[in-house]
Amino acid sequence: MSDVSTTKSMDDIMSLCKRRGFIYQASEIYGGVNGFWDYGPLGAQLKKNLRDAWWQDIVMNPCQGKPGPKGDPVSIVPVDTCIIQNPKVWEASGHVGGFNDPMVDCRETKSRYRADHLFCMGEKGDKSGQIYAFVENNDASFDAALKKLGKYKKKELTKDDIDICPLTDLSVDELAITVGPDAKEVGTLTEPRAFNLMFKTYLGATATEDDIAYLRPETAQGIFINFKNVVDTTRVSVPFGIAQTGKAFRNEVTPRNFTFRSREFEQMEIEFFCHAEEANDWYAFWRDWRMQWWQEIGLAGENLILREHDKDELAHYAKEGAGTSDIEYRFPFTAPGYGELEGIAHRSNYDLNAHQNHPDSNTKLEYLDTTRGELAKNGQPKGERYLPDVIEPSAGLDRGVLAILCEAYTPDPERPSKVFMKFHPRVAPIKAAVFPLVNKDGMPEKAAELHQLLVKKFGHLGKIETDPKQSIGKRYARMDEAGCPFCFTIDGDTLTDGTVTVRDRDTAEQKRIPFDDVVQFVATGLGLT
RNA sequence: GCGGGUGUAGCUCAGUGGUAGAGCGUCACGUUGCCAACGUGAAUGUCGUCGGUUCAAAUCCGAUCACCCGCUCCA
């Protein structure tokens, strides 16, 4: 395998992220806090640029003008919903149940099981003998437990000779005489412990159990609960999408792999609503276009893949739909495997249905589609009421940033910095740099002039750097590590013949262009023309 | 949550019981004419944290926190 990702060291990338101000450990001066990361000056701009690129290509100019499956323009509107919502939102969505799975650990085999997936067996009528646990719906596990029980009892046992009960029904004393699946010793299973993946907080100052609220574990539900508002107040019609970016929070059991699995993270989500008949086409459309988008933003190589989920790994809401695809990136820490950047899920009408049917919501969420239904006497369709299906392209912004950092990291022993960050110009935090060759003879003044010009023109897209100090090579090297695509150098000739040197980050090659062409050069380089 | 590893300057790391170091980076001044040039000078650390052993701890012991790896988990 010749891919570069396996030769890149995550330690080196993390070290550069710290050294150059991309990403810091959160609360570092207090020893850090597990699962949280702060973005430094370059990282914050990089992240904003990625978010802005998404916003531009999803909300402002959906799919860059690419028409949908039927040839119509893609319609998307934005929202910005709260991190804290009525807790009933999370009951309806299934998060309050699903995010509270109790787990059991085995001290002997170091295995962990979902407590509700474990069952145990003992000989009929024997209240004191050892109990043997096995994994639900796992014949091998069941047979092994039965065999161990038989060996313990020193007789052949069959299914008819045993009692079975859920592990969660066992008392502490019974757990102490239980042998775990795959275990040899008795009493190695821990008591079931709840792993609450949602962050809790309390509304109001009294902080009683009645005031519990949750930080959202995904931004999607904020969109679903506003579906009716958007339909009622905006001139949208199905098919259309609602998009938002924002923070979400999950109390991950094991935050790991730099920012890849953080407890606080930012999502970029679209919920695209369409008629069930068209859902499969829209699913394929979004899946392919989102893949193309990540490629265009700089993840063009073989480290990016589109992977269709197997049936057995589909989430509960996706069972009925066309499926789920992941756009995955081969990170240094996952190689040769991949880690998820974005999931495109066909959620059918699971979420709208759940909210409509929650006993306390009491709101009809059905959409009246006036383009469907039988024709009335006047020749107009009578309309059809339905809960739209949903295609959900849900991307992790922090994961996108991390993938871009990993992809951009390019070792190059030939250059002074030994490494440069090959960001796509669109996401590069520093768009251009202007340097006087030396800090005298009118060059700094000329450089300041060009710098101001570029700031005025491109400053809204990212940082325009300038620096009159130290040697030119040192300044180039710094820009290499920051991933600045273009450096313009003012020298003596600039003052006489009106040209500047432009240095290309990726090739380190230099050429002279007229001072007056610099703005156009940058515009072209950033893909603005 | 389990097991293993790591933790010393911004980064990479040396330092195995006796006055905290190096390289690079950063900053200042000078110099400098296209790839971390050079000269001079400077700043930066409760050696992750807390406790213990000791006349004496970066060093030994314990706990704890964070990160990395393997499990586990992952809407």
Coordinates of C-alpha atoms (C1' of nucleotides) in Angstrom, one line a residue:
Chain A
M1 CA 0.0 0.0 0.0
S2 CA 1.5 3.3 -1.1
D3 CA -0.9 5.6 0.5
V4 CA 0.6 8.4 2.5
S5 CA -1.6 8.2 5.5
T6 CA 0.1 5.1 6.8
T7 CA 3.4 6.9 6.7
K8 CA 2.2 10.0 8.5
S9 CA 2.6 10.0 12.2
M10 CA -0.4 11.2 14.3
D11 CA 2.1 12.4 16.9
D12 CA 3.8 14.6 14.4
I13 CA 0.5 16.0 13.2
M14 CA -0.6 16.7 16.8
S15 CA 2.7 18.3 17.6
L16 CA 2.3 20.6 14.6
C17 CA -1.3 21.4 15.5
K18 CA 0.0 22.6 18.9
R19 CA 3.1 24.3 17.7
R20 CA 1.3 26.3 15.0
G21 CA -1.8 27.1 16.9
F22 CA -4.4 24.8 15.3
I23 CA -5.6 22.8 18.2
Y24 CA -4.9 22.9 21.9
Q25 CA -6.0 20.6 24.7
A26 CA -9.0 22.2 26.5
S27 CA -8.2 23.5 30.0
E28 CA -4.6 22.6 29.5
I29 CA -3.2 24.8 32.3
Y30 CA -5.4 22.8 34.7
G31 CA -4.2 19.5 33.4
G32 CA -6.8 19.2 30.6
V33 CA -10.2 17.6 30.5
N34 CA -10.9 14.4 28.9
G35 CA -12.6 14.6 25.5
F36 CA -12.5 18.4 24.9
W37 CA -10.3 20.4 22.6
D38 CA -9.9 24.1 21.8
Y39 CA -9.0 25.6 18.5
G40 CA -6.2 28.1 18.3
P41 CA -6.0 31.0 15.8
L42 CA -5.2 29.0 12.7
G43 CA -7.5 26.1 13.7
A44 CA -10.5 28.5 14.4
Q45 CA -10.1 30.0 11.0
L46 CA -9.7 26.6 9.3
K47 CA -12.8 25.3 11.0
K48 CA -14.7 28.5 10.1
N49 CA -13.6 28.1 6.5
L50 CA -14.8 24.5 6.3
R51 CA -18.2 25.5 7.9
D52 CA -18.5 28.4 5.6
A53 CA -17.8 26.3 2.5
W54 CA -20.5 23.9 3.7
W55 CA -22.9 26.7 4.3
Q56 CA -22.2 28.2 0.9
D57 CA -22.6 25.0 -1.0
I58 CA -25.7 23.8 1.0
V59 CA -27.7 26.8 2.0
M60 CA -26.6 29.7 -0.2
N61 CA -26.1 27.8 -3.5
P62 CA -27.4 24.3 -2.8
C63 CA -25.2 21.6 -4.4
Q64 CA -23.4 24.4 -6.4
G65 CA -26.4 24.5 -8.7
K66 CA -26.5 20.9 -9.5
P67 CA -30.2 19.9 -10.1
G68 CA -31.9 17.2 -8.1
P69 CA -32.9 13.7 -9.4
K70 CA -35.9 15.2 -11.4
G71 CA -34.0 18.1 -12.8
D72 CA -35.3 20.7 -10.4
P73 CA -33.1 23.0 -8.3
V74 CA -32.3 21.7 -4.8
S75 CA -34.1 23.8 -2.2
I76 CA -32.6 24.2 1.3
V77 CA -33.3 26.7 4.1
P78 CA -31.3 27.2 7.3
V79 CA -32.3 27.1 11.0
D80 CA -30.3 27.6 14.2
T81 CA -31.9 25.7 17.0
C82 CA -31.2 25.5 20.7
I83 CA -28.8 23.1 22.4
I84 CA -31.3 22.6 25.2
Q85 CA -34.8 21.6 24.3
N86 CA -37.7 20.2 26.2
P87 CA -36.6 16.8 27.5
K88 CA -39.5 15.2 25.8
V89 CA -37.8 15.8 22.5
W90 CA -35.2 13.2 23.5
E91 CA -37.9 10.8 24.8
A92 CA -39.5 10.9 21.4
S93 CA -36.3 10.6 19.5
G94 CA -35.3 7.6 21.5
H95 CA -32.2 9.1 23.0
V96 CA -33.3 9.0 26.6
G97 CA -33.8 5.3 26.3
G98 CA -31.0 4.3 23.9
F99 CA -28.3 6.5 25.5
N100 CA -28.7 4.9 28.9
D101 CA -27.7 1.3 28.2
P102 CA -26.4 -0.3 31.3
M103 CA -23.1 -2.2 30.7
V104 CA -21.5 -5.1 32.4
D105 CA -17.7 -5.6 32.4
C106 CA -15.9 -8.9 32.9
R107 CA -12.8 -8.5 35.1
E108 CA -11.3 -11.7 33.8
T109 CA -11.8 -11.5 30.1
K110 CA -11.9 -7.7 29.9
S111 CA -15.0 -7.9 27.8
R112 CA -17.9 -5.5 28.1
Y113 CA -21.5 -6.4 27.4
R114 CA -24.7 -4.6 27.3
A115 CA -26.5 -5.8 30.4
D116 CA -29.8 -6.4 28.6
H117 CA -28.0 -8.7 26.1
L118 CA -26.8 -11.1 28.8
F119 CA -28.9 -14.0 30.1
C120 CA -28.0 -16.6 32.6
M121 CA -28.7 -20.2 33.2
G122 CA -28.7 -22.5 36.3
E123 CA -30.0 -26.0 36.9
K124 CA -33.7 -26.2 37.5
G125 CA -34.6 -26.0 41.2
D126 CA -31.0 -25.2 42.2
K127 CA -31.0 -21.9 44.1
S128 CA -27.4 -22.1 45.4
G129 CA -25.3 -23.5 42.6
Q130 CA -23.2 -21.5 40.2
I131 CA -24.9 -19.5 37.4
Y132 CA -23.6 -19.2 33.9
A133 CA -24.1 -16.2 31.7
F134 CA -24.3 -16.1 28.0
V135 CA -25.0 -13.7 25.2
E136 CA -28.5 -13.4 23.8
N137 CA -29.1 -14.9 20.4
N138 CA -25.6 -16.4 20.3
D139 CA -25.7 -20.1 20.0
A140 CA -22.0 -20.6 20.6
S141 CA -22.2 -18.6 23.8
F142 CA -25.3 -20.5 24.9
D143 CA -23.7 -23.9 24.2
A144 CA -20.5 -22.9 26.0
A145 CA -22.5 -21.9 29.1
L146 CA -24.5 -25.1 29.0
K147 CA -21.3 -27.2 28.7
K148 CA -19.6 -25.3 31.6
L149 CA -22.8 -25.8 33.7
G150 CA -22.8 -29.5 32.9
K151 CA -19.1 -29.8 33.8
Y152 CA -19.8 -28.0 37.1
K153 CA -22.7 -30.3 37.9
K154 CA -20.8 -33.3 36.6
K155 CA -23.7 -34.5 34.4
E156 CA -25.1 -34.1 30.9
L157 CA -27.6 -31.2 30.8
T158 CA -30.0 -30.2 28.0
K159 CA -32.1 -27.1 27.4
D160 CA -34.9 -28.7 29.4
D161 CA -32.8 -29.1 32.6
I162 CA -32.1 -25.4 33.1
D163 CA -33.8 -22.2 34.1
I164 CA -33.0 -19.0 32.2
C165 CA -33.4 -15.4 33.3
P166 CA -32.0 -12.0 32.3
L167 CA -28.8 -11.1 34.0
T168 CA -30.4 -7.8 35.1
D169 CA -32.7 -9.9 37.4
L170 CA -29.8 -11.2 39.4
S171 CA -29.1 -9.9 42.9
V172 CA -25.6 -8.9 44.0
D173 CA -25.2 -12.2 45.8
E174 CA -26.2 -14.1 42.7
L175 CA -23.9 -12.1 40.5
A176 CA -21.0 -13.2 42.8
I177 CA -21.6 -16.8 41.9
T178 CA -22.0 -16.1 38.2
V179 CA -19.5 -17.1 35.6
G180 CA -19.3 -14.7 32.7
P181 CA -19.4 -15.6 29.0
D182 CA -16.0 -16.8 27.9
A183 CA -14.8 -16.6 31.6
K184 CA -13.5 -19.5 33.7
E185 CA -13.7 -18.0 37.2
V186 CA -16.8 -17.1 39.1
G187 CA -17.9 -13.6 40.1
T188 CA -15.9 -11.7 37.6
L189 CA -18.8 -9.7 36.2
T190 CA -19.4 -6.2 37.5
E191 CA -22.8 -4.9 38.4
P192 CA -24.6 -3.3 35.5
R193 CA -23.6 0.3 35.3
A194 CA -25.4 3.0 33.4
F195 CA -23.5 4.8 30.7
N196 CA -25.5 7.9 30.2
L197 CA -24.3 9.3 26.9
M198 CA -26.3 12.5 27.2
F199 CA -25.0 15.4 29.3
K200 CA -27.5 16.4 31.9
T201 CA -28.2 19.8 33.4
Y202 CA -30.9 21.4 35.4
L203 CA -33.2 24.2 34.3
G204 CA -33.7 26.9 37.0
A205 CA -31.9 27.3 40.3
T206 CA -33.7 24.7 42.3
A207 CA -32.1 21.8 40.4
T208 CA -34.5 19.0 41.3
E209 CA -35.1 15.8 39.3
D210 CA -38.1 17.5 37.7
D211 CA -35.8 20.2 36.2
I212 CA -33.5 17.8 34.3
A213 CA -32.7 18.9 30.8
Y214 CA -30.1 17.5 28.3
L215 CA -27.5 19.0 26.1
R216 CA -28.5 17.9 22.6
P217 CA -26.6 14.7 21.4
E218 CA -27.3 15.7 17.8
T219 CA -28.6 18.8 16.0
A220 CA -31.0 16.8 13.9
Q221 CA -33.9 16.9 16.4
G222 CA -33.9 20.7 16.4
I223 CA -34.8 20.5 12.7
F224 CA -37.5 17.9 13.1
I225 CA -39.3 19.7 15.8
N226 CA -39.3 22.9 13.7
F227 CA -40.4 21.2 10.5
K228 CA -44.0 22.5 10.8
N229 CA -42.8 26.0 11.7
V230 CA -40.7 26.1 8.6
V231 CA -43.4 24.7 6.3
D232 CA -46.0 27.2 7.8
T233 CA -43.8 30.3 7.6
T234 CA -41.6 29.8 4.7
R235 CA -42.5 29.4 1.0
V236 CA -41.0 25.9 0.8
S237 CA -42.5 22.8 -0.6
V238 CA -41.5 19.2 -0.5
P239 CA -38.9 18.2 -1.6
F240 CA -36.8 20.6 0.4
G241 CA -34.2 20.5 3.1
I242 CA -33.5 22.2 6.4
A243 CA -29.9 22.7 7.3
Q244 CA -28.0 23.8 10.4
T245 CA -24.6 23.7 12.0
G246 CA -24.0 23.6 15.7
K247 CA -22.5 22.0 18.7
A248 CA -23.7 18.7 20.0
F249 CA -22.6 16.8 23.2
R250 CA -22.1 13.1 24.0
N251 CA -20.6 11.8 27.1
E252 CA -18.5 9.3 25.3
V253 CA -17.3 6.3 27.3
T254 CA -13.8 6.6 25.8
P255 CA -12.9 9.9 24.1
R256 CA -10.1 8.9 21.8
N257 CA -8.0 9.7 18.8
F258 CA -7.3 13.5 19.2
T259 CA -10.5 15.4 18.2
F260 CA -12.0 12.4 16.4
R261 CA -14.2 11.4 19.3
S262 CA -14.8 14.4 21.4
R263 CA -17.5 14.9 24.0
E264 CA -18.3 18.3 22.6
F265 CA -18.3 18.5 18.8
E266 CA -19.9 20.4 15.9
Q267 CA -22.2 18.9 13.3
M268 CA -23.3 20.1 9.9
E269 CA -26.6 18.5 9.2
I270 CA -29.2 18.5 6.5
E271 CA -32.6 16.9 6.9
F272 CA -34.0 16.6 3.4
F273 CA -37.7 16.0 3.3
C274 CA -39.3 14.2 0.3
H275 CA -42.1 12.0 -0.7
A276 CA -41.5 8.3 0.1
E277 CA -41.7 7.5 -3.6
E278 CA -38.7 9.7 -4.3
A279 CA -36.7 8.9 -1.2
N280 CA -34.4 6.4 -2.8
D281 CA -33.5 8.8 -5.6
W282 CA -32.7 11.5 -3.2
Y283 CA -30.7 9.2 -1.0
A284 CA -28.5 8.3 -3.9
F285 CA -28.3 11.9 -5.0
W286 CA -27.1 13.2 -1.6
R287 CA -24.8 10.2 -1.0
D288 CA -23.0 10.9 -4.3
W289 CA -23.0 14.7 -4.1
R290 CA -21.7 14.8 -0.5
M291 CA -18.9 12.4 -1.5
Q292 CA -18.0 14.7 -4.4
W293 CA -18.1 17.7 -2.0
W294 CA -15.5 16.3 0.4
Q295 CA -13.3 15.5 -2.6
E296 CA -13.6 19.0 -3.9
I297 CA -12.7 20.5 -0.5
G298 CA -9.4 18.8 -0.5
L299 CA -9.9 15.1 0.4
A300 CA -9.4 14.0 -3.2
G301 CA -7.1 11.1 -2.6
E302 CA -7.6 7.4 -2.0
N303 CA -8.0 8.0 1.7
L304 CA -11.6 8.9 1.2
I305 CA -14.2 6.2 0.6
L306 CA -17.9 5.9 0.4
R307 CA -19.1 2.9 2.3
E308 CA -22.6 1.4 2.3
H309 CA -23.7 0.0 5.7
D310 CA -24.4 -3.7 6.0
K311 CA -27.9 -4.5 7.0
D312 CA -27.0 -5.5 10.5
E313 CA -25.3 -2.3 11.4
L314 CA -28.2 0.0 10.4
A315 CA -29.6 2.2 13.1
H316 CA -33.1 1.5 14.3
Y317 CA -34.5 4.4 12.3
A318 CA -32.9 3.3 9.1
K319 CA -34.2 -0.3 9.0
E320 CA -37.1 0.5 6.7
G321 CA -35.2 2.8 4.4
A322 CA -32.9 2.5 1.5
G323 CA -29.9 2.3 3.8
T324 CA -27.1 4.3 5.2
S325 CA -23.8 5.3 3.7
D326 CA -20.7 6.6 5.4
I327 CA -18.2 8.9 3.9
E328 CA -15.0 7.7 5.6
Y329 CA -11.5 8.9 5.8
R330 CA -8.4 6.8 6.5
F331 CA -6.9 8.6 9.4
P332 CA -3.4 7.7 10.6
F333 CA -4.9 6.3 13.7
T334 CA -7.5 4.2 11.9
A335 CA -5.3 3.0 9.0
P336 CA -5.6 0.7 7.3
G337 CA -9.2 1.1 8.4
Y338 CA -11.4 4.2 8.1
G339 CA -13.2 6.6 10.4
E340 CA -16.6 8.3 9.7
L341 CA -16.7 11.9 8.5
E342 CA -20.3 12.0 7.4
G343 CA -23.3 9.6 7.4
I344 CA -26.0 9.8 4.8
A345 CA -29.0 8.0 6.2
H346 CA -32.4 7.3 4.9
R347 CA -34.5 7.8 8.1
S348 CA -37.9 7.2 6.4
N349 CA -40.4 9.2 8.4
Y350 CA -39.2 7.8 11.7
D351 CA -38.5 11.1 13.5
L352 CA -41.5 13.1 12.3
N353 CA -43.7 10.1 13.2
A354 CA -42.1 9.9 16.7
H355 CA -42.7 13.5 17.4
Q356 CA -46.2 13.5 16.0
N357 CA -47.1 10.4 18.1
H358 CA -45.5 11.4 21.4
P359 CA -48.3 11.7 23.9
D360 CA -47.4 15.3 24.8
S361 CA -46.7 16.8 21.4
N362 CA -50.2 16.7 20.1
T363 CA -49.2 18.3 16.8
K364 CA -50.0 17.0 13.4
L365 CA -46.9 17.1 11.4
E366 CA -48.3 15.9 8.1
Y367 CA -47.5 17.8 5.0
L368 CA -50.2 18.7 2.5
D369 CA -48.7 18.2 -1.0
T370 CA -50.9 20.1 -3.4
T371 CA -49.0 18.7 -6.4
R372 CA -50.2 15.1 -5.7
G373 CA -53.6 13.4 -5.3
E374 CA -56.5 12.8 -7.6
L375 CA -57.6 15.6 -9.9
A376 CA -60.6 17.6 -8.8
K377 CA -63.2 18.9 -11.2
N378 CA -61.3 22.0 -12.0
G379 CA -58.3 19.9 -13.1
Q380 CA -56.2 20.7 -10.0
P381 CA -54.8 17.9 -7.9
K382 CA -56.7 17.5 -4.6
G383 CA -53.6 17.1 -2.7
E384 CA -52.1 14.4 -0.6
R385 CA -51.3 14.4 3.1
Y386 CA -48.3 12.5 4.3
L387 CA -45.3 12.5 6.6
P388 CA -42.3 13.1 4.3
D389 CA -39.4 10.7 4.3
V390 CA -36.1 12.1 5.4
I391 CA -32.6 11.8 3.9
E392 CA -30.1 12.9 6.4
P393 CA -26.6 13.9 5.4
S394 CA -25.0 14.5 8.8
A395 CA -21.3 15.6 8.8
G396 CA -18.9 16.1 11.7
L397 CA -17.2 19.5 11.4
D398 CA -14.4 18.7 13.8
R399 CA -13.8 15.4 12.0
G400 CA -13.7 17.2 8.7
V401 CA -11.1 19.6 10.1
L402 CA -9.1 16.7 11.4
A403 CA -9.2 14.8 8.1
I404 CA -8.2 18.0 6.3
L405 CA -5.3 18.4 8.7
C406 CA -4.2 14.9 8.2
E407 CA -4.6 15.0 4.4
A408 CA -2.8 18.4 4.2
Y409 CA 0.2 17.3 6.4
T410 CA 2.9 16.7 3.8
P411 CA 6.4 15.8 4.9
D412 CA 9.1 17.2 2.7
P413 CA 12.7 16.7 3.8
E414 CA 13.9 19.0 1.0
R415 CA 12.4 22.2 2.5
P416 CA 13.5 24.0 5.6
S417 CA 10.3 23.4 7.5
K418 CA 10.5 19.6 6.7
V419 CA 6.8 19.7 6.3
F420 CA 4.1 21.8 4.8
M421 CA 0.3 21.9 5.0
K422 CA -1.2 21.4 1.6
F423 CA -4.6 22.9 2.4
H424 CA -7.0 23.4 -0.4
P425 CA -7.0 27.2 -0.9
R426 CA -10.6 27.4 -0.1
V427 CA -10.1 26.2 3.5
A428 CA -6.6 27.5 4.1
P429 CA -6.7 29.7 7.2
I430 CA -4.2 32.1 5.7
K431 CA -5.0 32.9 2.2
A432 CA -2.0 34.9 1.2
A433 CA 1.1 36.5 2.6
V434 CA 3.0 39.7 1.6
F435 CA 6.7 40.1 2.5
P436 CA 9.2 42.7 1.9
L437 CA 12.4 40.9 0.9
V438 CA 14.3 43.0 3.3
N439 CA 13.1 45.5 5.9
K440 CA 14.4 48.7 4.2
D441 CA 14.6 50.7 1.0
G442 CA 10.9 51.3 0.7
M443 CA 10.0 47.7 0.5
P444 CA 8.1 47.4 3.8
E445 CA 6.0 50.4 2.7
K446 CA 5.2 48.8 -0.6
A447 CA 4.4 45.5 1.1
A448 CA 2.1 47.2 3.5
E449 CA 0.3 48.7 0.5
L450 CA -0.2 45.4 -1.1
H451 CA -1.2 43.8 2.2
Q452 CA -3.9 46.4 2.7
L453 CA -5.2 45.8 -0.8
L454 CA -5.5 42.1 -0.3
V455 CA -7.1 42.4 3.1
K456 CA -9.7 44.7 1.6
K457 CA -10.4 42.2 -1.2
F458 CA -10.0 38.8 0.5
G459 CA -9.9 39.5 4.3
H460 CA -13.4 38.1 4.8
L461 CA -12.2 34.7 3.6
G462 CA -9.3 34.3 5.8
K463 CA -6.1 35.8 7.2
I464 CA -3.8 37.9 4.9
E465 CA -0.4 37.7 6.5
T466 CA 2.4 40.2 6.4
D467 CA 5.8 40.2 8.2
P468 CA 8.8 42.4 7.6
K469 CA 11.1 40.7 10.0
Q470 CA 13.8 38.0 9.8
S471 CA 15.0 36.2 6.7
I472 CA 12.8 35.6 3.8
G473 CA 13.4 31.8 4.0
K474 CA 12.2 31.7 7.6
R475 CA 9.0 33.5 6.7
Y476 CA 8.4 31.1 3.8
A477 CA 9.0 28.2 6.1
R478 CA 6.5 29.5 8.6
M479 CA 3.9 29.9 5.8
D480 CA 4.6 26.3 4.7
E481 CA 3.6 25.1 8.2
A482 CA 0.6 27.3 8.3
G483 CA -0.5 26.1 4.8
C484 CA -0.6 29.5 3.2
P485 CA -0.9 28.8 -0.6
F486 CA 0.7 32.0 -1.9
C487 CA 3.5 34.3 -0.8
F488 CA 4.2 37.6 -2.5
T489 CA 7.6 39.2 -2.1
I490 CA 8.3 42.8 -2.7
D491 CA 11.9 43.4 -3.7
G492 CA 14.0 46.2 -5.3
D493 CA 12.6 45.5 -8.7
T494 CA 9.1 46.0 -7.5
L495 CA 9.9 49.6 -7.0
T496 CA 11.4 50.1 -10.5
D497 CA 9.5 47.7 -12.8
G498 CA 6.3 47.1 -10.8
T499 CA 6.6 43.3 -10.5
V500 CA 6.5 41.0 -7.4
T501 CA 7.7 37.5 -6.8
V502 CA 5.0 34.9 -6.1
R503 CA 6.0 31.7 -4.4
D504 CA 3.8 28.7 -4.7
R505 CA 3.4 26.7 -1.5
D506 CA 3.2 23.2 -3.1
T507 CA 6.1 23.5 -5.6
A508 CA 8.1 26.2 -3.8
E509 CA 8.6 27.6 -7.3
Q510 CA 8.7 31.3 -7.9
K511 CA 7.8 33.6 -10.7
R512 CA 7.3 37.3 -11.3
I513 CA 4.0 38.8 -11.9
P514 CA 2.9 42.5 -12.2
F515 CA 2.0 44.1 -8.9
D516 CA -1.3 45.1 -10.4
D517 CA -2.1 41.5 -11.2
V518 CA -1.8 40.2 -7.7
V519 CA -5.5 40.6 -6.8
Q520 CA -6.6 38.7 -9.9
F521 CA -3.9 36.1 -9.2
V522 CA -5.3 35.5 -5.7
A523 CA -8.9 35.5 -6.9
T524 CA -8.0 32.8 -9.4
G525 CA -6.0 30.8 -6.9
L526 CA -8.9 30.8 -4.5
G527 CA -11.3 29.6 -7.2
L528 CA -13.3 32.9 -7.2
T529 CA -13.2 33.4 -10.9
Chain B
rG1 C1' -14.7 0.9 32.5
rC2 C1' -10.2 -2.9 31.9
rG3 C1' -4.9 -3.7 30.5
rG4 C1' -0.2 -1.6 28.7
rG5 C1' 2.7 2.9 27.7
rU6 C1' 3.9 8.1 28.3
rG7 C1' 4.1 12.9 31.1
rU8 C1' 10.9 17.6 32.1
rA9 C1' 10.8 25.0 28.2
rG10 C1' 6.3 26.6 22.7
rC11 C1' 8.1 21.7 19.9
rU12 C1' 11.5 17.3 20.0
rC13 C1' 13.9 15.2 23.8
rA14 C1' 18.5 14.2 27.4
rG15 C1' 19.0 13.9 32.5
rU16 C1' 18.4 6.7 37.7
rG17 C1' 18.8 10.2 44.7
rG18 C1' 23.0 15.7 45.4
rU19 C1' 22.8 23.5 42.1
rA20 C1' 17.2 21.6 36.1
rG21 C1' 19.7 20.9 30.6
rA22 C1' 20.3 20.6 24.9
rG23 C1' 18.7 21.4 19.9
rC24 C1' 15.0 23.8 17.3
rG25 C1' 11.5 27.6 17.8
rU26 C1' 10.1 32.6 20.1
rC27 C1' 11.5 37.8 21.2
rA28 C1' 15.0 42.3 20.9
rC29 C1' 19.1 44.8 18.4
rG30 C1' 22.4 44.7 14.4
rU31 C1' 23.1 42.6 9.8
rU32 C1' 20.5 40.6 5.6
rG33 C1' 18.9 41.0 -1.6
rC34 C1' 14.6 34.9 -2.5
rC35 C1' 13.9 29.3 1.1
rA36 C1' 14.2 28.2 9.1
rA37 C1' 21.5 32.7 6.9
rC38 C1' 24.8 35.2 10.5
rG39 C1' 26.3 37.9 15.2
rU40 C1' 25.0 39.6 20.0
rG41 C1' 21.6 39.4 23.8
rA42 C1' 16.9 37.9 26.2
rA43 C1' 12.5 35.4 28.0
rU44 C1' 10.2 30.8 29.1
rG45 C1' 9.8 25.3 34.0
rU46 C1' 6.5 24.4 41.3
rC47 C1' 10.2 18.4 36.1
rG48 C1' 1.4 16.8 35.0
rU49 C1' -0.9 17.2 40.1
rC50 C1' -1.2 15.6 45.3
rG51 C1' 0.9 12.8 49.1
rG52 C1' 4.7 9.5 51.1
rU53 C1' 10.0 7.6 51.9
rU54 C1' 14.8 10.4 52.6
rC55 C1' 19.5 14.9 55.4
rA56 C1' 18.3 15.5 50.1
rA57 C1' 13.3 13.4 45.0
rA58 C1' 12.6 15.2 38.0
rU59 C1' 14.8 10.4 39.7
rC60 C1' 12.1 5.7 44.7
rC61 C1' 6.8 4.5 46.4
rG62 C1' 1.3 5.5 46.3
rA63 C1' -2.8 8.0 44.5
rU64 C1' -4.8 11.1 40.9
rC65 C1' -5.2 13.7 36.1
rA66 C1' -4.2 14.0 30.9
rC67 C1' -2.6 11.9 26.4
rC68 C1' -1.2 7.5 23.2
rC69 C1' -2.0 2.1 22.1
rG70 C1' -5.1 -2.5 22.7
rC71 C1' -10.0 -4.0 24.4
rU72 C1' -14.9 -2.0 25.1
rC73 C1' -18.2 1.6 23.3
rC74 C1' -19.6 4.5 19.1
rA75 C1' -27.8 7.2 16.3

